[in-house]
Amino acid sequence: KAGVTQTPRYLIKTRGQQVTLSCSPISGHRSVSWYQQTPGQGLQFLFEYFSETQRNKGNFPGRFSGRQFSNSRSEMNVSTLELGDSALYLCASSLDLVSYNSPLHFGNGTRLTVT
Amino acid sequence: KQEVTQIPAALSVPEGENLVLNCSFTDSAIYNLQWFRQDPGKGLTSLLLIQSSQREQTSGRLNASLDKSSGRSTLYIAASQPGDSATYLCAGGGATNKLIFGTGTLLAVQP
């Protein structure tokens, strides 16, 4: 069974640009969560999608948005990039909502560098 | 608001030693506590998930416990091996249904 696939693996963008990251969950998984990982703040929750609906959102500005498609694939978008957005963005999928005790399966992440 | 703390931040042990990693959380309304490992440049690998109604879970050389009353979880690794070297993270979900991660313990097992 294929794992969680995130594309691209690496991105370099300039301040002010926007970026879209993609996540393909494990087949049959309906929940997709996104996390930002930085050396200073660690792993922080961005949002969780289930059945194409955002079910939960972390404390990030509105520049961070996401969506989920009918096949459970998900994208997240960051607009007006800032230097502080440089991070490893991790996507995780699970059979059910995280709060329903479904183990998370993570992709290898997208490394975003903003210059 | 759930806060998760892991101590120590780094740990180095000789191969074969048994070790314990600690995780503390503030929200006793935790619905589960999960342990992950992360290898450099990679995503997280799920190790164990303890539901709020459970006290412990075991998988091979790993045993994780959960004590909601004291706000603590421990991950016990028996007979450590160099391949166990990684960063170990715990994560707890609370009343907000958000999974909150600790900052991790960097484990080095020396051959």
Coordinates of C-alpha atoms in Angstrom, one line a residue:
Chain A
K1 CA 0.0 0.0 0.0
A2 CA 1.5 3.3 -1.0
G3 CA 2.2 5.8 1.8
V4 CA 1.4 9.4 2.1
T5 CA 2.9 11.3 -0.9
Q6 CA 3.8 15.0 -0.7
T7 CA 4.9 17.1 -3.6
P8 CA 7.1 18.8 -4.3
R9 CA 9.9 17.8 -1.8
Y10 CA 11.7 21.1 -2.0
L11 CA 10.6 24.6 -2.9
I12 CA 12.4 27.9 -3.0
K13 CA 10.2 31.0 -3.2
T14 CA 10.6 34.8 -2.9
R15 CA 8.9 36.9 -0.3
G16 CA 5.5 38.0 -1.5
Q17 CA 4.9 35.0 -3.7
Q18 CA 2.4 32.3 -3.1
V19 CA 2.9 28.6 -3.0
T20 CA 0.7 25.5 -3.3
L21 CA 1.7 22.2 -1.7
S22 CA 0.1 18.9 -2.5
C23 CA -0.7 15.8 -0.4
S24 CA -2.0 12.4 -1.5
P25 CA -3.2 10.3 1.5
I26 CA -3.1 6.6 1.9
S27 CA -5.8 4.9 -0.1
G28 CA -9.0 4.7 2.0
H29 CA -8.0 7.4 4.4
R30 CA -10.5 10.2 4.7
S31 CA -8.8 12.7 7.1
V32 CA -5.8 14.8 6.1
S33 CA -4.0 17.1 8.5
W34 CA -1.3 19.6 7.9
Y35 CA 1.6 20.6 10.2
Q36 CA 4.4 23.2 10.1
Q37 CA 7.7 22.2 11.6
T38 CA 10.4 24.7 12.4
P39 CA 13.4 24.5 14.7
G40 CA 12.1 27.3 17.0
Q41 CA 8.4 26.4 17.2
G42 CA 8.5 22.6 16.7
L43 CA 5.5 20.9 15.1
Q44 CA 2.4 23.1 14.9
F45 CA -1.1 22.1 13.7
L46 CA -2.4 24.0 10.7
F47 CA -5.7 22.3 9.8
E48 CA -7.5 19.1 9.4
Y49 CA -9.8 18.1 6.6
F50 CA -12.3 15.3 6.5
S51 CA -14.8 14.6 3.6
E52 CA -13.8 17.8 1.9
T53 CA -14.6 19.9 4.9
Q54 CA -12.2 21.7 7.2
R55 CA -12.9 20.3 10.7
N56 CA -10.3 22.1 12.7
K57 CA -7.9 24.9 12.3
G58 CA -4.7 26.0 14.2
N59 CA -3.6 29.5 15.1
F60 CA -2.2 30.6 11.8
P61 CA -3.0 33.7 9.8
G62 CA -5.5 33.7 6.9
R63 CA -2.6 33.5 4.4
F64 CA -2.6 29.8 5.1
S65 CA -5.5 28.0 3.5
G66 CA -6.2 24.5 2.3
R67 CA -8.8 22.3 0.7
Q68 CA -9.6 18.7 0.2
F69 CA -10.9 17.1 -3.0
S70 CA -13.5 14.3 -3.3
N71 CA -10.6 11.7 -3.7
S72 CA -9.3 12.9 -0.3
R73 CA -6.2 14.5 -1.9
S74 CA -5.4 17.8 -0.2
E75 CA -3.6 21.0 -1.1
M76 CA -2.5 23.8 1.1
N77 CA -1.8 27.3 -0.1
V78 CA 0.3 30.1 1.5
S79 CA -0.1 33.5 0.0
T80 CA 2.1 36.6 0.4
L81 CA 5.0 34.5 1.6
E82 CA 7.2 35.8 4.5
L83 CA 10.7 34.8 5.6
G84 CA 9.2 33.2 8.7
D85 CA 7.2 30.8 6.5
S86 CA 10.3 28.8 5.8
A87 CA 9.7 25.4 7.3
L88 CA 9.1 21.7 6.7
Y89 CA 5.4 21.3 5.9
L90 CA 4.1 17.8 6.8
C91 CA 0.9 16.2 5.8
A92 CA -0.6 13.3 7.6
S93 CA -3.5 11.0 6.8
S94 CA -5.7 8.8 8.9
L95 CA -8.7 6.6 8.5
D96 CA -10.9 8.8 10.6
L97 CA -10.7 12.1 12.4
V98 CA -7.7 12.4 14.6
S99 CA -10.0 12.8 17.7
Y100 CA -11.5 9.4 16.9
N101 CA -8.2 7.6 17.8
S102 CA -7.0 7.0 14.3
P103 CA -3.2 6.8 14.1
L104 CA -1.6 9.4 11.9
H105 CA 0.6 8.4 8.9
F106 CA 2.9 11.2 7.7
G107 CA 4.5 12.0 4.4
N108 CA 8.1 13.0 4.1
G109 CA 7.2 16.7 3.9
T110 CA 7.8 19.6 1.6
R111 CA 10.8 21.8 2.6
L112 CA 9.9 25.4 1.8
T113 CA 12.6 28.1 1.8
V114 CA 11.5 31.7 1.4
T115 CA 14.2 34.2 0.4
Chain B
K1 CA -5.2 24.7 26.3
Q2 CA -3.1 21.6 25.8
E3 CA 0.6 22.0 26.3
V4 CA 3.0 19.1 25.8
T5 CA 6.6 19.0 27.2
Q6 CA 9.3 16.4 26.7
I7 CA 12.3 15.9 28.9
P8 CA 15.2 15.5 28.3
A9 CA 15.7 17.3 25.0
A10 CA 18.6 15.0 24.2
L11 CA 19.8 11.7 25.4
S12 CA 22.8 9.5 24.6
V13 CA 23.1 5.9 25.7
P14 CA 25.3 2.9 25.0
E15 CA 23.8 0.1 22.9
G16 CA 21.8 -2.5 24.9
E17 CA 20.7 -0.1 27.6
N18 CA 17.0 0.2 28.6
L19 CA 15.7 3.8 28.5
V20 CA 12.7 5.9 29.3
L21 CA 11.5 9.0 27.5
N22 CA 9.1 11.3 29.3
C23 CA 6.2 13.4 28.1
S24 CA 4.0 15.7 30.2
F25 CA 0.7 17.3 29.2
T26 CA -1.6 19.8 30.8
D27 CA -5.1 19.0 29.6
S28 CA -6.4 15.9 31.4
A29 CA -9.3 15.8 28.9
I30 CA -6.8 14.1 26.6
Y31 CA -8.5 11.8 24.1
N32 CA -5.2 10.0 23.1
L33 CA -1.5 10.2 23.4
Q34 CA 0.6 9.2 20.5
W35 CA 4.4 8.5 20.2
F36 CA 6.3 9.1 17.0
R37 CA 9.8 8.9 15.8
Q38 CA 11.4 11.2 13.2
D39 CA 14.5 10.4 11.3
P40 CA 16.6 13.3 9.9
G41 CA 14.9 14.9 6.8
K42 CA 11.9 12.6 7.0
G43 CA 8.3 12.6 8.2
L44 CA 7.1 11.1 11.4
T45 CA 6.5 7.4 11.9
S46 CA 3.7 6.4 14.3
L47 CA 5.0 4.1 17.1
L48 CA 2.2 3.7 19.6
L49 CA -1.3 5.3 20.3
I50 CA -2.8 5.1 23.7
Q51 CA -6.5 5.9 24.0
S52 CA -7.7 7.8 27.0
S53 CA -9.3 4.7 28.4
Q54 CA -6.1 2.7 28.2
R55 CA -3.1 2.7 30.6
E56 CA -0.4 1.3 28.2
Q57 CA 0.4 -0.1 24.8
T58 CA 3.2 -2.4 23.7
S59 CA 4.9 -3.0 20.4
G60 CA 8.0 -5.2 20.3
R61 CA 10.7 -3.5 22.4
L62 CA 8.5 -0.4 22.9
N63 CA 6.1 0.1 25.8
A64 CA 4.2 3.4 26.3
S65 CA 2.2 4.2 29.4
L66 CA -0.4 6.9 30.1
D67 CA -1.3 8.4 33.4
K68 CA -4.0 11.0 32.9
S69 CA -4.2 12.0 36.6
S70 CA -0.6 13.1 36.7
G71 CA -0.5 14.3 33.1
R72 CA 2.4 12.0 32.1
S73 CA 3.3 9.5 29.5
T74 CA 6.5 7.5 29.2
L75 CA 8.0 5.6 26.3
Y76 CA 10.2 2.6 27.4
I77 CA 12.7 1.2 24.9
A78 CA 14.2 -2.1 25.9
A79 CA 17.6 -3.2 24.7
S80 CA 18.3 -0.1 22.7
Q81 CA 20.0 -0.5 19.3
P82 CA 21.9 2.1 17.1
G83 CA 18.9 1.9 14.7
D84 CA 16.7 3.4 17.4
S85 CA 18.6 6.7 17.1
A86 CA 16.1 9.4 16.1
T87 CA 14.0 12.2 17.5
Y88 CA 11.0 10.9 19.5
L89 CA 7.9 13.0 19.7
C90 CA 4.8 12.7 21.8
A91 CA 1.5 14.3 20.9
G92 CA -1.7 14.7 22.9
G93 CA -5.2 15.6 21.7
G94 CA -7.4 17.5 24.1
A95 CA -10.7 19.4 24.3
T96 CA -10.0 21.4 21.2
N97 CA -9.5 18.2 19.1
K98 CA -6.2 19.5 18.0
L99 CA -3.1 17.2 18.3
I100 CA -0.4 19.1 20.1
F101 CA 3.2 17.9 19.8
G102 CA 6.0 18.1 22.3
T103 CA 9.4 19.4 21.2
G104 CA 10.9 16.0 21.1
T105 CA 13.8 14.0 22.6
L106 CA 16.8 13.5 20.3
L107 CA 18.1 10.0 21.1
A108 CA 21.5 8.7 20.2
V109 CA 22.4 5.1 20.8
Q110 CA 26.1 4.5 20.7
P111 CA 27.4 1.2 19.3

